[in-house]
Tab-separated table of C-alpha atoms and ligand atoms in Angstrom:
chain	number	residue	atom	x	y	z
A	7	MET	CA	99.033	-134.667	-6.143
A	8	GLN	CA	99.500	-131.116	-7.452
A	9	GLU	CA	96.874	-128.355	-7.559
A	10	PHE	CA	96.326	-128.877	-11.283
A	11	ASP	CA	95.819	-132.624	-10.829
A	12	VAL	CA	93.249	-131.931	-8.103
A	13	ILE	CA	91.344	-129.586	-10.415
A	14	ALA	CA	91.523	-131.946	-13.395
A	15	ARG	CA	90.439	-134.943	-11.364
A	16	PHE	CA	87.789	-133.546	-9.027
A	17	PHE	CA	86.545	-130.245	-10.443
A	18	SER	CA	86.408	-130.698	-14.215
A	19	HIS	CA	83.041	-132.394	-14.078
A	20	GLN	CA	80.953	-132.645	-17.237
A	21	ASN	CA	77.331	-133.640	-17.387
A	22	SER	CA	75.056	-134.694	-20.186
A	23	GLN	CA	72.513	-131.864	-19.779
A	24	GLN	CA	74.894	-128.957	-19.826
A	25	ASN	CA	78.245	-128.137	-21.401
A	26	ALA	CA	80.305	-124.953	-21.303
A	27	SER	CA	78.718	-123.459	-24.377
A	28	SER	CA	75.105	-124.220	-23.419
A	29	ALA	CA	75.896	-122.689	-20.018
A	30	GLY	CA	77.009	-119.426	-21.650
A	31	VAL	CA	80.681	-120.032	-20.804
A	32	LEU	CA	82.787	-118.539	-23.622
A	33	LEU	CA	86.078	-119.496	-21.943
A	34	ASP	CA	86.109	-122.274	-19.362
A	35	LYS	CA	88.385	-122.826	-16.339
A	36	GLY	CA	92.088	-123.094	-17.151
A	37	ASP	CA	92.891	-119.500	-18.060
A	38	ASP	CA	93.315	-116.552	-15.685
A	39	CYS	CA	89.610	-115.771	-15.868
A	40	ALA	CA	86.577	-117.513	-17.268
A	41	LEU	CA	84.567	-115.491	-19.801
A	42	LEU	CA	80.797	-115.547	-19.393
A	43	GLN	CA	78.004	-114.442	-21.692
A	44	PRO	CA	75.064	-112.967	-19.771
A	45	SER	CA	71.629	-113.365	-21.412
A	46	GLN	CA	70.087	-110.336	-23.053
A	47	GLY	CA	67.916	-108.136	-20.847
A	48	LYS	CA	68.969	-109.882	-17.635
A	49	GLN	CA	70.648	-108.464	-14.587
A	50	LEU	CA	73.335	-110.459	-12.793
A	51	ALA	CA	72.846	-111.403	-9.127
A	52	ILE	CA	76.115	-112.277	-7.373
A	53	SER	CA	76.828	-113.487	-3.850
A	54	THR	CA	79.656	-115.129	-1.865
A	55	ASP	CA	79.491	-117.311	1.242
A	56	THR	CA	82.425	-118.808	3.107
A	57	LEU	CA	82.193	-121.845	5.350
A	58	VAL	CA	85.065	-122.403	7.797
A	59	ALA	CA	85.583	-125.826	9.391
A	60	ASP	CA	84.419	-126.056	13.001
A	61	VAL	CA	82.946	-122.559	12.788
A	62	HIS	CA	80.222	-123.108	10.154
A	63	PHE	CA	80.240	-126.892	9.968
A	64	PHE	CA	81.702	-129.908	11.738
A	65	ALA	CA	84.951	-130.854	9.984
A	66	ASP	CA	84.223	-134.552	10.517
A	67	MET	CA	80.836	-134.359	8.775
A	68	SER	CA	80.763	-136.237	5.467
A	69	ALA	CA	82.536	-134.352	2.680
A	70	HIS	CA	79.430	-134.997	0.551
A	71	SER	CA	77.237	-132.995	2.926
A	72	ILE	CA	79.887	-130.297	3.488
A	73	ALA	CA	79.925	-129.622	-0.255
A	74	HIS	CA	76.129	-129.680	-0.416
A	75	ARG	CA	75.783	-127.161	2.420
A	76	ALA	CA	78.430	-124.865	0.976
A	77	LEU	CA	76.730	-124.650	-2.417
A	78	ALA	CA	73.180	-124.730	-0.980
A	79	SER	CA	73.788	-121.724	1.274
A	80	ASN	CA	74.951	-119.758	-1.780
A	81	LEU	CA	72.091	-120.939	-3.998
A	82	SER	CA	69.735	-119.888	-1.219
A	83	ASP	CA	70.892	-116.283	-1.643
A	84	LEU	CA	70.016	-116.457	-5.353
A	85	ALA	CA	66.636	-117.989	-4.442
A	86	ALA	CA	65.932	-115.082	-2.102
A	87	MET	CA	66.336	-112.595	-4.986
A	88	GLY	CA	64.276	-114.690	-7.402
A	89	ALA	CA	67.382	-115.233	-9.551
A	90	LYS	CA	68.094	-118.253	-11.728
A	91	PRO	CA	71.486	-119.874	-10.974
A	92	LYS	CA	74.015	-119.753	-13.821
A	93	TRP	CA	77.675	-119.922	-12.724
A	94	PHE	CA	79.790	-120.421	-9.622
A	95	SER	CA	83.420	-120.362	-8.577
A	96	LEU	CA	84.957	-122.358	-5.756
A	97	ALA	CA	87.846	-121.303	-3.512
A	98	LEU	CA	88.908	-124.375	-1.592
A	99	THR	CA	91.438	-124.328	1.261
A	100	LEU	CA	92.553	-127.840	2.191
A	101	PRO	CA	94.864	-129.021	4.980
A	102	SER	CA	96.062	-131.863	2.708
A	103	VAL	CA	95.099	-133.641	-0.502
A	104	ASP	CA	92.897	-136.503	0.728
A	105	GLU	CA	91.616	-138.182	-2.425
A	106	THR	CA	88.766	-140.056	-0.752
A	107	TRP	CA	87.548	-136.839	0.859
A	108	LEU	CA	87.863	-134.887	-2.394
A	109	ALA	CA	85.946	-137.532	-4.356
A	110	GLU	CA	83.023	-137.316	-1.888
A	111	PHE	CA	83.184	-133.529	-1.831
A	112	SER	CA	83.132	-133.387	-5.614
A	113	ARG	CA	80.180	-135.806	-5.767
A	114	GLY	CA	78.131	-133.747	-3.280
A	115	LEU	CA	79.004	-130.527	-5.069
A	116	PHE	CA	78.070	-131.614	-8.583
A	117	GLU	CA	74.918	-133.488	-7.559
A	118	LEU	CA	73.472	-130.205	-6.328
A	119	ALA	CA	75.062	-128.133	-9.122
A	120	ASP	CA	73.546	-130.380	-11.813
A	121	LEU	CA	70.154	-130.374	-10.093
A	122	HIS	CA	69.998	-126.599	-10.486
A	123	GLY	CA	71.949	-126.283	-13.746
A	124	ILE	CA	74.738	-124.131	-12.299
A	125	TYR	CA	78.160	-124.371	-13.980
A	126	LEU	CA	81.558	-124.311	-12.204
A	127	THR	CA	83.644	-121.704	-14.040
A	128	GLY	CA	86.812	-121.770	-11.945
A	129	GLY	CA	88.193	-121.182	-8.506
A	130	ASP	CA	91.277	-121.378	-6.387
A	131	THR	CA	92.905	-124.259	-4.522
A	132	THR	CA	95.198	-123.498	-1.583
A	133	LYS	CA	96.685	-125.227	1.443
A	134	GLY	CA	95.550	-124.298	4.954
A	135	PRO	CA	92.798	-124.971	7.522
A	136	LEU	CA	89.705	-126.412	5.764
A	137	ALA	CA	87.486	-123.649	4.349
A	138	ILE	CA	85.161	-123.405	1.370
A	139	SER	CA	84.273	-120.146	-0.270
A	140	ILE	CA	81.791	-120.132	-3.135
A	141	THR	CA	80.667	-117.260	-5.331
A	142	VAL	CA	77.438	-117.772	-7.248
A	143	ILE	CA	76.143	-115.734	-10.159
A	144	GLY	CA	72.515	-115.844	-11.242
A	145	GLU	CA	70.304	-113.968	-13.668
A	146	VAL	CA	67.049	-112.129	-13.134
A	147	ASN	CA	64.915	-110.063	-15.520
A	148	GLY	CA	65.745	-106.350	-15.400
A	149	ASN	CA	64.454	-104.651	-12.236
A	150	THR	CA	62.380	-107.574	-10.973
A	151	ALA	CA	64.728	-108.976	-8.273
A	152	LEU	CA	63.201	-109.455	-4.821
A	153	LYS	CA	64.801	-107.168	-2.253
A	154	ARG	CA	64.564	-106.495	1.464
A	155	ASN	CA	63.646	-102.844	1.294
A	156	ASN	CA	60.262	-102.891	-0.385
A	157	ALA	CA	57.887	-104.393	2.201
A	158	LYS	CA	54.693	-102.328	2.605
A	159	PRO	CA	52.441	-101.721	5.629
A	160	ASP	CA	49.787	-104.494	5.940
A	161	ASP	CA	51.784	-106.872	3.731
A	162	LEU	CA	51.308	-110.459	4.846
A	163	ILE	CA	54.485	-112.259	5.957
A	164	ALA	CA	55.014	-115.877	4.918
A	165	VAL	CA	57.697	-118.571	4.974
A	166	THR	CA	58.329	-121.641	2.816
A	167	ASN	CA	58.176	-125.224	4.173
A	168	GLN	CA	59.087	-125.768	7.829
A	169	LEU	CA	61.456	-124.059	10.239
A	170	GLY	CA	63.638	-125.122	13.143
A	171	ASP	CA	64.859	-128.594	12.200
A	172	ALA	CA	68.351	-127.502	11.140
A	173	ALA	CA	69.001	-125.657	14.400
A	174	ALA	CA	67.685	-128.594	16.425
A	175	ALA	CA	70.031	-130.949	14.550
A	176	LEU	CA	72.958	-129.483	16.468
A	177	GLN	CA	71.631	-131.397	19.510
A	178	PHE	CA	72.446	-134.646	17.699
A	179	LEU	CA	75.711	-133.614	16.002
A	180	PRO	CA	78.492	-134.519	15.713
A	181	ALA	CA	77.258	-138.109	15.391
A	182	LYS	CA	79.271	-141.166	14.389
A	183	ASN	CA	76.603	-143.494	13.008
A	184	ILE	CA	73.752	-141.315	11.840
A	185	SER	CA	72.035	-144.230	10.088
A	186	GLN	CA	71.595	-145.956	13.449
A	187	LEU	CA	69.763	-143.072	15.089
A	188	PRO	CA	65.931	-143.032	15.294
A	189	LEU	CA	64.355	-141.941	11.995
A	190	ALA	CA	62.997	-138.677	13.449
A	191	GLN	CA	66.536	-137.681	14.466
A	192	GLN	CA	67.911	-138.659	11.056
A	193	ASN	CA	65.308	-136.440	9.384
A	194	ILE	CA	66.214	-133.519	11.626
A	195	ILE	CA	69.946	-134.016	10.915
A	196	ALA	CA	69.219	-134.159	7.168
A	197	ALA	CA	67.621	-130.698	7.371
A	198	TYR	CA	70.996	-129.407	8.592
A	199	GLN	CA	73.239	-131.467	6.319
A	200	TYR	CA	71.168	-131.227	3.140
A	201	PRO	CA	69.246	-127.933	3.064
A	202	LYS	CA	67.187	-127.481	-0.115
A	203	PRO	CA	67.629	-124.010	-1.617
A	204	GLN	CA	64.173	-122.640	-2.486
A	205	LEU	CA	64.933	-121.588	-6.059
A	206	ASP	CA	61.516	-122.487	-7.494
A	207	ALA	CA	59.777	-120.603	-4.712
A	208	GLY	CA	61.965	-117.524	-5.228
A	209	GLN	CA	61.212	-117.440	-8.955
A	210	ALA	CA	57.486	-118.028	-8.312
A	211	LEU	CA	57.458	-114.934	-6.095
A	212	LEU	CA	58.723	-112.591	-8.826
A	213	GLY	CA	56.170	-109.913	-9.589
A	214	ILE	CA	54.094	-110.965	-6.563
A	215	ALA	CA	56.158	-110.530	-3.388
A	216	ASN	CA	57.198	-107.045	-2.260
A	217	SER	CA	60.234	-108.257	-0.292
A	218	ALA	CA	62.078	-111.487	0.422
A	219	LEU	CA	65.175	-112.962	2.019
A	220	ASP	CA	66.473	-116.364	2.956
A	221	ILE	CA	66.527	-117.484	6.569
A	222	SER	CA	70.110	-118.307	7.482
A	223	ASP	CA	70.513	-116.702	10.920
A	224	GLY	CA	67.017	-117.455	12.257
A	225	LEU	CA	63.546	-116.156	11.350
A	226	LEU	CA	63.404	-113.300	13.864
A	227	ALA	CA	66.946	-112.086	13.162
A	228	ASP	CA	66.452	-112.220	9.403
A	229	LEU	CA	62.970	-110.686	9.401
A	230	GLN	CA	64.507	-107.835	11.364
A	231	HIS	CA	66.546	-107.059	8.216
A	232	ILE	CA	63.357	-106.622	6.186
A	233	CYS	CA	61.992	-104.361	8.957
A	234	ALA	CA	65.140	-102.209	9.037
A	235	ALA	CA	65.465	-101.978	5.255
A	236	SER	CA	61.748	-101.234	4.723
A	237	GLN	CA	61.444	-98.985	7.815
A	238	LEU	CA	58.526	-101.005	9.154
A	239	SER	CA	57.741	-103.427	11.969
A	240	ALA	CA	56.565	-107.031	11.792
A	241	GLN	CA	53.946	-108.858	13.842
A	242	ILE	CA	54.349	-112.636	13.992
A	243	SER	CA	52.021	-115.283	15.487
A	244	LEU	CA	54.335	-117.935	16.887
A	245	ASP	CA	51.400	-120.396	16.915
A	246	LYS	CA	51.438	-120.279	13.123
A	247	LEU	CA	55.103	-121.191	12.581
A	248	PRO	CA	55.304	-124.313	10.391
A	249	LEU	CA	56.954	-127.087	12.429
A	250	SER	CA	57.791	-130.634	11.410
A	251	ASP	CA	56.142	-133.522	13.263
A	252	ASP	CA	59.642	-134.853	13.968
A	253	LEU	CA	60.684	-131.615	15.642
A	254	ILE	CA	57.589	-131.547	17.870
A	255	ALA	CA	57.949	-135.249	18.704
A	256	GLN	CA	61.610	-134.861	19.689
A	257	PHE	CA	61.501	-131.532	21.535
A	258	GLY	CA	57.884	-130.615	22.348
A	259	GLN	CA	55.864	-127.686	20.989
A	260	GLN	CA	57.490	-124.919	23.052
A	261	GLN	CA	61.062	-125.824	22.234
A	262	ALA	CA	60.135	-126.475	18.586
A	263	ILE	CA	58.749	-122.925	18.347
A	264	ARG	CA	61.966	-121.594	19.876
A	265	TYR	CA	64.082	-123.396	17.261
A	266	ALA	CA	61.824	-122.212	14.453
A	267	ALA	CA	61.882	-118.575	15.566
A	268	THR	CA	65.473	-118.185	16.717
A	269	GLY	CA	67.515	-121.067	15.247
A	270	GLY	CA	69.553	-120.678	12.066
A	271	ASP	CA	70.514	-122.696	8.980
A	272	ASP	CA	66.973	-123.266	7.651
A	273	TYR	CA	67.595	-121.751	4.196
A	274	GLN	CA	63.860	-121.283	3.745
A	275	LEU	CA	62.477	-118.048	2.302
A	276	CYS	CA	60.650	-115.377	4.270
A	277	PHE	CA	58.695	-112.941	2.121
A	278	THR	CA	56.014	-110.270	2.267
A	279	PHE	CA	53.220	-109.535	-0.213
A	280	ALA	CA	50.087	-107.393	-0.523
A	281	LYS	CA	46.902	-109.063	0.757
A	282	ASP	CA	45.211	-108.725	-2.638
A	283	LYS	CA	47.870	-111.065	-4.101
A	284	LEU	CA	46.861	-113.904	-1.765
A	285	CYS	CA	44.703	-115.785	-4.334
A	286	GLN	CA	47.258	-115.464	-7.123
A	287	LEU	CA	50.067	-116.610	-4.828
A	288	THR	CA	48.045	-119.543	-3.458
A	289	GLU	CA	47.422	-120.745	-6.990
A	290	ILE	CA	51.032	-120.424	-8.171
A	291	MET	CA	52.458	-122.118	-5.094
A	292	GLN	CA	49.951	-124.944	-5.421
A	293	GLN	CA	50.807	-125.451	-9.096
A	294	GLN	CA	54.473	-125.703	-8.168
A	295	GLY	CA	53.843	-127.917	-5.138
A	296	ILE	CA	55.531	-125.476	-2.765
A	297	HIS	CA	54.448	-125.515	0.886
A	298	TRP	CA	54.167	-122.122	2.521
A	299	THR	CA	52.497	-120.515	5.518
A	300	VAL	CA	51.353	-117.003	6.388
A	301	ILE	CA	52.754	-116.166	9.836
A	302	GLY	CA	52.016	-112.473	10.337
A	303	SER	CA	51.913	-109.025	8.795
A	304	MET	CA	53.938	-105.833	8.424
A	305	LYS	CA	52.945	-102.711	10.387
A	306	GLN	CA	53.878	-99.068	10.519
A	307	SER	CA	56.578	-98.635	13.181
A	308	GLU	CA	55.884	-96.734	16.371
A	309	GLN	CA	58.404	-93.996	17.148
A	310	SER	CA	60.691	-95.151	14.324
A	311	ARG	CA	61.464	-98.412	16.118
A	312	HIS	CA	61.500	-101.004	13.377
A	313	GLN	CA	61.102	-104.286	15.164
A	314	VAL	CA	59.713	-107.816	15.046
A	315	LYS	CA	57.000	-108.430	17.652
A	316	CYS	CA	55.682	-111.899	18.473
A	317	THR	CA	52.473	-113.214	19.969
A	318	LEU	CA	51.681	-116.647	21.366
A	319	ASP	CA	48.010	-117.443	22.016
A	320	GLU	CA	47.344	-113.815	21.104
A	321	GLN	CA	49.503	-112.601	24.009
A	322	PRO	CA	52.735	-110.619	23.444
A	323	PHE	CA	55.690	-112.954	23.750
A	324	GLU	CA	59.447	-112.362	23.838
A	325	PHE	CA	62.444	-114.630	23.639
A	326	ASP	CA	65.492	-113.631	25.606
A	327	ARG	CA	69.072	-114.430	24.757
A	328	ALA	CA	69.638	-116.987	27.476
A	329	GLY	CA	66.939	-119.162	25.987
A	330	TYR	CA	64.446	-118.280	28.682
A	331	GLN	CA	61.106	-116.890	27.636
A	332	HIS	CA	58.926	-114.303	29.321
A	333	PHE	CA	56.077	-112.004	28.418
A	334	SER	CA	56.978	-108.652	26.970
A	335	GLU	CA	56.976	-105.831	29.542
A	336	ASP	CA	55.766	-102.979	27.399
A	337	HIS	CA	52.338	-104.518	26.794
B	22	ADP	P1	95.874	-118.130	-11.080
B	22	ADP	O1	97.152	-118.440	-10.381
B	22	ADP	O2	96.005	-117.435	-12.375
B	22	ADP	O3	94.862	-117.493	-10.164
B	22	ADP	P2	95.221	-120.843	-10.549
B	22	ADP	O4	96.537	-121.516	-10.699
B	22	ADP	O5	94.771	-120.503	-9.176
B	22	ADP	O6	95.232	-119.548	-11.471
B	22	ADP	O7	94.083	-121.713	-11.245
B	22	ADP	C1	94.234	-122.221	-12.538
B	22	ADP	C2	92.882	-122.448	-13.149
B	22	ADP	O8	92.209	-123.465	-12.429
B	22	ADP	C3	91.992	-121.205	-13.111
B	22	ADP	O9	91.266	-121.144	-14.309
B	22	ADP	C4	91.073	-121.469	-11.954
B	22	ADP	O10	89.818	-120.850	-12.142
B	22	ADP	C5	90.956	-122.984	-11.944
B	22	ADP	N1	90.744	-123.537	-10.569
B	22	ADP	C6	91.555	-123.439	-9.508
B	22	ADP	N2	91.024	-124.060	-8.418
B	22	ADP	C7	89.827	-124.543	-8.817
B	22	ADP	C8	88.797	-125.278	-8.165
B	22	ADP	N3	88.856	-125.657	-6.877
B	22	ADP	N4	87.707	-125.600	-8.895
B	22	ADP	C9	87.609	-125.232	-10.185
B	22	ADP	N5	88.538	-124.565	-10.868
B	22	ADP	C10	89.648	-124.209	-10.195
B	23	MG	MG1	95.235	-118.781	-7.836
């Protein structure tokens, strides 16, 4: 099968809700470039993420979930800015043309793409070690996008849904027969294989949150980016981190907190907002059925050290790299 046959067969998907013209695609895949019509008054938000086999995912994971993760991690970046997904391109590097694999990959890809109304405008197909690189483009009203650099002192810090399951899933993967594992373990694995990009939450935060990002490398590491960009520090109560019952049941409270604070791959949003927006935000999130939890607040930094500080039972608490925890020395 040639490159063009692969594209025609697996990546020329049409769906009933959206066609090229309703998606603002003036010229579809097939030429050297696609031509896109941005909506009036909108800014474009663009981001690329590459997933390399056995670095960012297990190559023997189902192709359906590989495709889902690849697109979800990109959509998550749009969610973090409050942008609405519009278009994406797909650069696929394949060791060989395996039709069964491609059919599953294509199914996983377009299930998620159709769910969020994002249109595949083109890409590239090459031979080599398995890797997937996706570029997403979204739209956001002029000058409203949520950024990392606008957190304010005394802002509350919150996260969507629950944290830690995806990182904990690596304890159970790779797994041959996932459907035969206990349900709690299947749920934890699903958090890793099928992350849900928080697009509704991101758009709900527009005009309310001062800063936001998505959690891909772990809450503490990612919140550090807001601190650095906003030149502030963050104070987090580890007791407040939202944890799933499955995670606590499988690993215990302490280890669950560790996964939630330091593990990656959650693709939840972390955001900050002024205290006087609390009522408005509570109402909007409730209307949309979005779970979220306040976990701390932003502070002025001492001596220009912009850092994330944690407490557990109101005592200062630090994680160290080796996975061993101890109380902070400078308190
Ligand atoms: P060029 O050599 O001009 O870069 P290609 O031969 O790589 O073009 O691709 C031909 C057309 O097929 C282009 O419009 C491109 O966007 C599209 N295409 C290639 N790979 C994919 C893919 N994996 N998914 C969707 N469209 C693709
Ligand atoms: Mg090419």
